[in-house]
Coordinates of C-alpha atoms in Angstrom, one line a residue:
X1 CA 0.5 -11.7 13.7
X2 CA 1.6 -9.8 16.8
X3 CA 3.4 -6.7 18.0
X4 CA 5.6 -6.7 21.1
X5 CA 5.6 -3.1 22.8
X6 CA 7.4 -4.3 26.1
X7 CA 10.8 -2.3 24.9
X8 CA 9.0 0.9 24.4
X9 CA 8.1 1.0 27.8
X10 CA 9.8 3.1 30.2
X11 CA 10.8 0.2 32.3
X12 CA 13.1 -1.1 29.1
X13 CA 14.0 2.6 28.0
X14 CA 14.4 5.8 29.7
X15 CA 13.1 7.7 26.9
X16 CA 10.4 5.1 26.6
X17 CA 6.4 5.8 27.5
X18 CA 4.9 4.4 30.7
X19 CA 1.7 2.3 30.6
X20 CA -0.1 5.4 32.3
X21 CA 0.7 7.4 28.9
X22 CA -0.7 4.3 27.0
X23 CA -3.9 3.9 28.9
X24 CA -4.3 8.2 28.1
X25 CA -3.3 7.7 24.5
X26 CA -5.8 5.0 24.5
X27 CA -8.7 7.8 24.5
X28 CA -7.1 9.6 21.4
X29 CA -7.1 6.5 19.8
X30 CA -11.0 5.8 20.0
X31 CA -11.6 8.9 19.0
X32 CA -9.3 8.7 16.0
X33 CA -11.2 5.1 15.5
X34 CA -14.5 6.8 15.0
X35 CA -13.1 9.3 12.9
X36 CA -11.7 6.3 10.8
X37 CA -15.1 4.3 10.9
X38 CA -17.1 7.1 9.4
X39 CA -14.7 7.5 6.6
X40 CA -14.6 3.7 5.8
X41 CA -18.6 3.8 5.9
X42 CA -19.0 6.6 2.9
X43 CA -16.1 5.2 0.7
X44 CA -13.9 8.4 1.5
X45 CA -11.1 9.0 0.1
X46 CA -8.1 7.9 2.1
X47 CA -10.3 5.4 4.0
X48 CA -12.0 3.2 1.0
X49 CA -8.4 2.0 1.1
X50 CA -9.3 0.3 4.7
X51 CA -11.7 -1.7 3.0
X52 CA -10.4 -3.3 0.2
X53 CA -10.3 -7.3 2.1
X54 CA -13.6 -7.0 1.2
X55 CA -14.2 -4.7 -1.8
X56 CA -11.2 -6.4 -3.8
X57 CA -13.3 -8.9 -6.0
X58 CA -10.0 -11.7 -6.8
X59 CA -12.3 -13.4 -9.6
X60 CA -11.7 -9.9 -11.3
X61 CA -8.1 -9.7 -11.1
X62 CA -8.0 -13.7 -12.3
X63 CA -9.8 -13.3 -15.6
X64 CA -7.6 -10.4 -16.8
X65 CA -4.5 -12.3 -16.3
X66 CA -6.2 -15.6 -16.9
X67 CA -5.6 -14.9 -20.7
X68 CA -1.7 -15.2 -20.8
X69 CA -0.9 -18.9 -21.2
X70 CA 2.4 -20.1 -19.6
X71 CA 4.1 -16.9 -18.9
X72 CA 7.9 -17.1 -18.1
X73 CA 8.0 -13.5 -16.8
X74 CA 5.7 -10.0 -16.1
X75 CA 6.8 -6.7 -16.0
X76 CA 4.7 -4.1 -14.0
X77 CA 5.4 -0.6 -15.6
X78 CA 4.5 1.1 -12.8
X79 CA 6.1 3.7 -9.9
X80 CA 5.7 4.7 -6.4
X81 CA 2.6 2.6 -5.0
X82 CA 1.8 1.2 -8.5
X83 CA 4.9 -1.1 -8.7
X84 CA 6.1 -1.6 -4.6
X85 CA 3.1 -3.2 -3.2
X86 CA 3.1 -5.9 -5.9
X87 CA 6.9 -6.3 -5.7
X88 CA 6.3 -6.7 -2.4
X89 CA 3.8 -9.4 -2.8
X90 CA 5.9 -11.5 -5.7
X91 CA 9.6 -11.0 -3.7
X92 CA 8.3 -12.6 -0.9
X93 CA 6.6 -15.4 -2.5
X94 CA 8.4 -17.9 -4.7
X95 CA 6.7 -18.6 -8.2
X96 CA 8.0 -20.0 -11.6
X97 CA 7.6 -16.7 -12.7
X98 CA 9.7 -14.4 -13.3
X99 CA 8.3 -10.8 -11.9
X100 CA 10.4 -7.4 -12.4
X101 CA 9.2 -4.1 -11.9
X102 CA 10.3 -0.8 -14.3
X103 CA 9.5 1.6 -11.6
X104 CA 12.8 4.0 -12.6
X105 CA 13.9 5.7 -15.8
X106 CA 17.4 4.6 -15.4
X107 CA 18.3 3.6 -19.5
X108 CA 20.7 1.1 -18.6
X109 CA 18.7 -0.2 -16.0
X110 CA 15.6 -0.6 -18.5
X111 CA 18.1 -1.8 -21.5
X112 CA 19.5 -4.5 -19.3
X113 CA 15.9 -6.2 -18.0
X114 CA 14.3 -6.1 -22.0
X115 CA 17.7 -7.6 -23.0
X116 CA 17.7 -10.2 -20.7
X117 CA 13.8 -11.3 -21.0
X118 CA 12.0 -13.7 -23.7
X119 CA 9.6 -11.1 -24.9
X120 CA 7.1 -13.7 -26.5
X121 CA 6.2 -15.3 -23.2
X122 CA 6.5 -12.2 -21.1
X123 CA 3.8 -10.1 -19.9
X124 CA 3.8 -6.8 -19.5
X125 CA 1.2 -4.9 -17.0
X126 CA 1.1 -1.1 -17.5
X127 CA 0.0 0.6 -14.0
X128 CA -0.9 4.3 -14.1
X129 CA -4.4 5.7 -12.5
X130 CA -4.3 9.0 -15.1
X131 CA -2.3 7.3 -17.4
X132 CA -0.3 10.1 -17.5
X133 CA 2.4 9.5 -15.3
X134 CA 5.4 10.2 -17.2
X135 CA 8.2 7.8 -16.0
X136 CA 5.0 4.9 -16.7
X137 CA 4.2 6.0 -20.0
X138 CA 7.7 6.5 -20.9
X139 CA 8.6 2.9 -19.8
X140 CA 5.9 1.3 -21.5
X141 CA 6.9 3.4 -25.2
X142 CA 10.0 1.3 -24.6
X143 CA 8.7 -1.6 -23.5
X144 CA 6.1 -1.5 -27.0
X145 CA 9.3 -0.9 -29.4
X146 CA 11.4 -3.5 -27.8
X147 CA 8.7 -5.9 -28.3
X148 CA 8.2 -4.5 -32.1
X149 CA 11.4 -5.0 -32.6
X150 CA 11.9 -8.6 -31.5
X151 CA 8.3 -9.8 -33.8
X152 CA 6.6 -9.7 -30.6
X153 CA 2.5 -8.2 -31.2
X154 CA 2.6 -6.1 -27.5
X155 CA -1.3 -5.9 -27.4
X156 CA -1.3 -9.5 -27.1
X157 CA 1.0 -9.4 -24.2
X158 CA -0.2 -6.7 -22.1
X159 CA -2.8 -6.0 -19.5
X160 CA -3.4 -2.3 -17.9
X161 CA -4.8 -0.9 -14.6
X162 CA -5.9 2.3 -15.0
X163 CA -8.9 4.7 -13.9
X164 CA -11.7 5.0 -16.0
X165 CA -10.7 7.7 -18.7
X166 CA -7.1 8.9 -19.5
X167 CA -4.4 7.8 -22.3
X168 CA -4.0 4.0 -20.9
X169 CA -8.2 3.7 -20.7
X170 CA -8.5 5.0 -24.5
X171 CA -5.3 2.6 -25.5
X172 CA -6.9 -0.5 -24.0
X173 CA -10.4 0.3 -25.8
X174 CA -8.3 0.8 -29.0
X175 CA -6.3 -2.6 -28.9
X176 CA -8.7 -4.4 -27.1
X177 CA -7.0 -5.0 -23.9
X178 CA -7.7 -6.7 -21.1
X179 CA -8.2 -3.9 -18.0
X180 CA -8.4 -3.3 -14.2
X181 CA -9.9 -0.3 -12.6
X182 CA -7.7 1.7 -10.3
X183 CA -10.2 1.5 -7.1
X184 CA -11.8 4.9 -6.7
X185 CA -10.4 6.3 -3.1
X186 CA -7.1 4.6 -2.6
X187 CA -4.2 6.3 -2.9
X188 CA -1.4 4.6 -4.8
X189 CA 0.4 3.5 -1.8
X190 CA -2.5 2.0 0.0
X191 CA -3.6 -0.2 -3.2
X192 CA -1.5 -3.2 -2.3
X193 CA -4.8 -5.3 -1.6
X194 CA -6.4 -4.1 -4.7
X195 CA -6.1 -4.8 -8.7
X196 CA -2.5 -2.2 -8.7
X197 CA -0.8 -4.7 -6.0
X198 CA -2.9 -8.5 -6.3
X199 CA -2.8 -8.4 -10.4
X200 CA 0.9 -9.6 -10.6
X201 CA 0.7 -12.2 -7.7
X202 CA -2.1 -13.8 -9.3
X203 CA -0.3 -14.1 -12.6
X204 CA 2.7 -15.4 -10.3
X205 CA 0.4 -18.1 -9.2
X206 CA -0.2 -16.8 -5.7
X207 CA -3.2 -17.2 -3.8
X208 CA -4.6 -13.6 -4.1
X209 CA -7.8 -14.8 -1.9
X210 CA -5.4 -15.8 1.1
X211 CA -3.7 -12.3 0.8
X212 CA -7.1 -10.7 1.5
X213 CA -7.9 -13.5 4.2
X214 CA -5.0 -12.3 6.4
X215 CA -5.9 -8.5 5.6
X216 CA -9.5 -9.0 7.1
X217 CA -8.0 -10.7 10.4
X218 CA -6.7 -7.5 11.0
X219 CA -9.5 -5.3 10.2
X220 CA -11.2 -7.3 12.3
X221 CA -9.0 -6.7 15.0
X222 CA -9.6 -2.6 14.7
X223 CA -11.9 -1.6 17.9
X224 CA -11.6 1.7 20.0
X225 CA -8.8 0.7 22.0
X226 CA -5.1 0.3 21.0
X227 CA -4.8 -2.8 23.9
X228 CA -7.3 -4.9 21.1
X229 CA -5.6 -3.7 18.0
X230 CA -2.2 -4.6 16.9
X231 CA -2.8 -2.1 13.9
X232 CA -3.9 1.1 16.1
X233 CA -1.1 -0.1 18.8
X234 CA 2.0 0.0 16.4
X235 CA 0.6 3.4 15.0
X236 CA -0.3 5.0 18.4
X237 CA 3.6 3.8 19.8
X238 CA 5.6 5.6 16.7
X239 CA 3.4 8.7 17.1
X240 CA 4.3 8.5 20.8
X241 CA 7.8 8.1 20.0
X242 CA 7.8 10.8 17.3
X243 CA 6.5 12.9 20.2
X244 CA 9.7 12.2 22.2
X245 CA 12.2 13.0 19.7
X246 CA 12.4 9.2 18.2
X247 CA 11.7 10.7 14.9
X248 CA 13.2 7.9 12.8
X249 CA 11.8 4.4 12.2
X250 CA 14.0 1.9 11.1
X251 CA 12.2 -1.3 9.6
X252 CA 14.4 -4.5 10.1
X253 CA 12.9 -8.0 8.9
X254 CA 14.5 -10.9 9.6
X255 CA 14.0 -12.5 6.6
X256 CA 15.4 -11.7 3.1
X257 CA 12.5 -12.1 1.5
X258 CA 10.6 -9.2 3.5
X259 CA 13.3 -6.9 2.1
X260 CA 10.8 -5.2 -0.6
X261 CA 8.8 -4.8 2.5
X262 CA 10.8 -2.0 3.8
X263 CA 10.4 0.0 0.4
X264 CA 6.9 -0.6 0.8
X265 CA 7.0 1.0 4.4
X266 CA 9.1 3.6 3.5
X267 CA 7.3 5.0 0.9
X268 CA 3.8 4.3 3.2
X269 CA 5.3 6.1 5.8
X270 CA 6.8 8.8 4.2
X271 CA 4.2 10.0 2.1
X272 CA 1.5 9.6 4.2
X273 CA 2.9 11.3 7.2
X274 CA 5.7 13.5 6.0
X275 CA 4.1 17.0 6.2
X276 CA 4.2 20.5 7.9
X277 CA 7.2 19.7 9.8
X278 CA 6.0 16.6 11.4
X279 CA 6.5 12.5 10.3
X280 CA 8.7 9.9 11.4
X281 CA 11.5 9.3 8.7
X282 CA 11.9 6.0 7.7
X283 CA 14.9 3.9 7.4
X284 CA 15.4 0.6 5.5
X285 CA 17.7 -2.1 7.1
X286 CA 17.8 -6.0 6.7
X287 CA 18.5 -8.6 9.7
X288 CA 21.2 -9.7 10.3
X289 CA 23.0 -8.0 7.5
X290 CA 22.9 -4.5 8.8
X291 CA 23.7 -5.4 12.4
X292 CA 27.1 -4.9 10.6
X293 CA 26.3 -1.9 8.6
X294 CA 24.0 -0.1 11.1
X295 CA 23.1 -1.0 14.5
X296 CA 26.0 1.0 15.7
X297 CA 24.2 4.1 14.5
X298 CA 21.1 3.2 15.9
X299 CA 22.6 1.9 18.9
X300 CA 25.3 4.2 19.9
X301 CA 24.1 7.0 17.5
X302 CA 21.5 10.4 18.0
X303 CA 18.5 9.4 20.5
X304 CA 16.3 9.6 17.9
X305 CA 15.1 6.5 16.1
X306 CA 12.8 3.7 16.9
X307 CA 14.1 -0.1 15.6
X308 CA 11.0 -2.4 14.3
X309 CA 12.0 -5.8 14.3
X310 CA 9.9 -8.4 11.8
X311 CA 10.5 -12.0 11.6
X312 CA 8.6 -15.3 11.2
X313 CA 8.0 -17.9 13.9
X314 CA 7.7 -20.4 11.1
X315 CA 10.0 -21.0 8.3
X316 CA 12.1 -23.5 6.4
X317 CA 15.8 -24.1 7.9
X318 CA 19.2 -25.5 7.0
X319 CA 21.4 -27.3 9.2
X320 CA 24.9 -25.9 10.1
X321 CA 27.4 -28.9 9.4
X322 CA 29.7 -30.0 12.1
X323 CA 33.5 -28.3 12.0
X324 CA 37.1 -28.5 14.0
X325 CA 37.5 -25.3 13.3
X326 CA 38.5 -23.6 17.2
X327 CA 36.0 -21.3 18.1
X328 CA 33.5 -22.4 15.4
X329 CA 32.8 -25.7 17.2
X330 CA 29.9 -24.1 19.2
X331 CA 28.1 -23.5 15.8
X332 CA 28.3 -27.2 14.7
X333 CA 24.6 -29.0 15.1
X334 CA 23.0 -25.9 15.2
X335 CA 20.9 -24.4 12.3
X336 CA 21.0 -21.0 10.0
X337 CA 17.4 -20.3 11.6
X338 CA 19.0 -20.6 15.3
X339 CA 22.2 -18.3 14.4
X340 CA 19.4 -15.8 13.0
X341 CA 16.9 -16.1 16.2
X342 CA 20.2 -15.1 18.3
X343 CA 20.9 -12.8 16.1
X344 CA 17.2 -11.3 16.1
X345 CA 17.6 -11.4 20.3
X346 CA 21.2 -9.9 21.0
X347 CA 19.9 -7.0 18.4
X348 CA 17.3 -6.6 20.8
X349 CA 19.1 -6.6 23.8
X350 CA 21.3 -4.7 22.5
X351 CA 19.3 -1.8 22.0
X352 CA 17.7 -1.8 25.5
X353 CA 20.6 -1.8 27.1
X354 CA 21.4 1.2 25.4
X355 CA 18.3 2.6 26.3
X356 CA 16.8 2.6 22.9
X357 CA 13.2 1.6 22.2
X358 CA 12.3 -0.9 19.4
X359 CA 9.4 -2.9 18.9
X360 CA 8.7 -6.4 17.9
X361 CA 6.2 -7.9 15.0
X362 CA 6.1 -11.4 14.6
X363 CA 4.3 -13.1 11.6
X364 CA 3.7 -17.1 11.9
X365 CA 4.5 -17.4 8.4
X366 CA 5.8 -15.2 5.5
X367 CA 2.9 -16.5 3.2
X368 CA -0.1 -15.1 1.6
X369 CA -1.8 -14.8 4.5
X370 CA 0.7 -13.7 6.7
X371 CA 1.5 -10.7 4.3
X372 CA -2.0 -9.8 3.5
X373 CA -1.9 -8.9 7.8
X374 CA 1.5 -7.5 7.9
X375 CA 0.3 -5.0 5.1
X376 CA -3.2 -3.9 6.1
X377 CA -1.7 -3.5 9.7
X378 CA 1.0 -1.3 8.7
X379 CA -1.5 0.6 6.5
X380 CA -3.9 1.2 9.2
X381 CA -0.9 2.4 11.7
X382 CA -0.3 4.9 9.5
X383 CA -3.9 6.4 9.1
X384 CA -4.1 6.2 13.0
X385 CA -0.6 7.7 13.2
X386 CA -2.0 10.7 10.6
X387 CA -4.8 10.9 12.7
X388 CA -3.1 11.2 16.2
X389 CA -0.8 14.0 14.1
X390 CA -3.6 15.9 12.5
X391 CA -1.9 15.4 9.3
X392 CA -3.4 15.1 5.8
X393 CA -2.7 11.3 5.2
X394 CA -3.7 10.7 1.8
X395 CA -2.4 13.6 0.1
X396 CA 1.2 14.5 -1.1
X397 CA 1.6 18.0 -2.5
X398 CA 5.4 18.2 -2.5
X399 CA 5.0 14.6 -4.8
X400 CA 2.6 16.6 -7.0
X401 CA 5.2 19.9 -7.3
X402 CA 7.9 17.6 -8.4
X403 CA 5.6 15.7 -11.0
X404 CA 5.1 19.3 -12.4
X405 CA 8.1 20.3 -13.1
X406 CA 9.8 17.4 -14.1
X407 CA 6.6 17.5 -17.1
X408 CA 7.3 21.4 -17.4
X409 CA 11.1 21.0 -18.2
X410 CA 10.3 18.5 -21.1
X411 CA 8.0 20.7 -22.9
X412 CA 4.7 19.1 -21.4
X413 CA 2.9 22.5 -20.3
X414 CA 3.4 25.4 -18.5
X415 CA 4.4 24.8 -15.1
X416 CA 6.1 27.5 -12.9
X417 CA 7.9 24.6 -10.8
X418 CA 9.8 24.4 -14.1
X419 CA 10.9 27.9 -14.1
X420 CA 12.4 27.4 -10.0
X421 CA 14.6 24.6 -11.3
X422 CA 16.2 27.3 -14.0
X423 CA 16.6 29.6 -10.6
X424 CA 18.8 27.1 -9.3
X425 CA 22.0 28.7 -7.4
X426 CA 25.3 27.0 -8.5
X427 CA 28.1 26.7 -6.9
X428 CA 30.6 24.4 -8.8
X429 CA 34.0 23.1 -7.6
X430 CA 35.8 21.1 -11.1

């Protein structure tokens, strides 16, 4: 994996940073790396999660699922960080398997997937470090009937991750389920490369070991200088950026199955950095479909967002067929994977010669090994972004007020966020 910088620079952008501002943002980044190195040598919180390619013990993850013969499906009952790494993992990777995620309360939504799933070979794995996160538990209540009611004995379908006491612990003990621990440390959208994210991929059939390869190239590249580090230079850039106004960050893979990617980032990014008035906002796109949806916002729009461009150097390819067609001849003898390189480029070009800065990352592959480095490098950007902020990266207060009084307004304590929603102003127009 590597990360192109050259359009941040002020030579491609004139709100861009100079090489002089790198080589002084280089200091703040070794002294963020230290800061970073301590906290991954104690196992503190936030930072354990930097150390998962080696913590993560796979032979773990493959005797719980190794129990489920011939599986045509698993659902994840999860949300936030306990459903989108894994989705990330299984979107990108084809499998025989069928994986879906209930990570939303939507009824019809829910109704629809059980409907449309053979509940006798599916599996379902029940994601919740408390267990108990409402829209999880919730989920799974329905999950358990719909099973019930199609002859379907649920304990011998389901797996849970969990921590080690709450409601899913004492439900697993009780039916005798198999169960991963929650690792202790690692915030629910840094667990991709543990049991929450790798537990699902291995059922899919995916080589979980390869995932955490590709991680630990990356944390091998971590040093005190941003020039070694693709990780610390990606996160060092956006903070830059953010610095300059380019509070935005649109991630744009070239490849549709990096699309669950983006969700991934987004919530990474958003959570992690989004606090007292500071953060980059991210934005989800897809190349080449929203070159025609919005790169003329991000082009010709507010100064204010930075375009990350992801593709693969390697991937499979189809042939364009020769036409007649006038002005369609040029395409002939070409290939899908050519039209999407161009495309890739001209986006690029684009956005320089509009003066706005974007950056490239480029995998070899879009494998195991490939997305086990694309996720622990965007993980470690954003603790060396929170660092270079003085933000609290692994917390997320205004997540936690929310949880209380959506649990308040259906009778599940006494929660005074419950009482603002009552206090809301209305102003209706019928």
């Amino acid at each position: 994996m590597q990360i192109d910088l050259g359009n941040v620079l002020d030579t491609a952008s004139v709100h861009g940073v100079s090489r002089e501002t790198l080589e002084r943002l280089d200091d703040r980044v070794a002294a963020a790396h230290d800061r970073i190195e301590r906290g991954r040598e104690t196992d503190e919180h936030g930072y354990a999660s930097l150390n998962l390619p080696s913590s993560t013990d796979p032979a773990e993850i493959r005797e719980a699922v190794g129990g489920f013969e011939n599986p045509s499906a698993i659902v994840t009952v999860g949300i936030g960080g306990s459903a989108l790494g894994a989705a990330t993992l299984t979107d990108a990777l084809d499998s025989d398997v069928e994986a879906h995620y209930l990570d939303n309360v939507d009824p019809e939504a829910v109704a629809s997937l059980l409907d449309s799933l053979d509940l006798g070979s599916t599996v379902v794995n029940v994601v919740s470090r408390s267990g108990t996160t409402a829209e999880t538990l919730a989920n799974f209540l329905v999950v358990q009937e719909a099973m019930d009611d199609a002859g379907v004995d649920w304990a011998d379908r389901t797996f849970v991750t969990t921590g080690e006491e709450g409601n899913l612990r004492d439900l697993a003990n009780q039916h005798d389920l198999p169960v991963l621990p929650v690792p202790d440390g690692v915030p629910g959208r840094f667990s991709v490369l543990s049991t929450v994210g790798l537990a699902a991929a291995a059922l899919c059939g995916h080589d979980i070991e390869a995932v955490l390869e590709g991680a630990a190239a990356q944390e091998a590249r971590l040093s005190d200088s941003l020039f070694d580090s693709p990780a610390y230079a990606y996160g060092a850039v956006c903070f830059a950026l953010a610095e300059r106004g380019y509070t935005a960050n649109a991630m744009m893979p070239y490849a549709e199955s990096l699309e669950t990617f983006s969700e991934w980032f987004a919530q990474l990014w958003a959570e992690s950095l989004g606090k007292d008035g500071l953060g980059q906002t991210p934005l989800r796109a897809l190349g080449a479909t929203d070159q025609h949806s919005q790169l003329q916002l991000y082009r010709a729009g507010p100064r204010d967002k930075l375009v990350t461009l992801v593709r693969a150097t390697d991937r499979e390819d189809v042939s364009i067929p020769e036409t007649d067609l006038d002005g369609l001849a040029y395409l002939g003898g070409s290939s899908l994977g050519e039209l999407l390189d161009a495309e890739f480029e001209a986006t690029e070009a684009s956005l320089v010669a509009a003066g706005q800065p974007n950056v490239r990352i480029e995998l070899d592959e879009v494998n195991e090994y490939g997305l086990g480095e694309l996720l622990y490098a965007m993980e470690t950007a954003c603790v060396v972004y929170g660092e270079l902020a003085s933000v609290e990266t692994f917390v997320q207060p205004a997540v936690e007020w929310g949880k209380r009084a959506a649990r308040g307004l259906l009778g599940g304590g006494d929660f005074e966020e419950a009482d603002a929603v009552a206090d809301k102003e209305r102003l209706i127009i019928d």
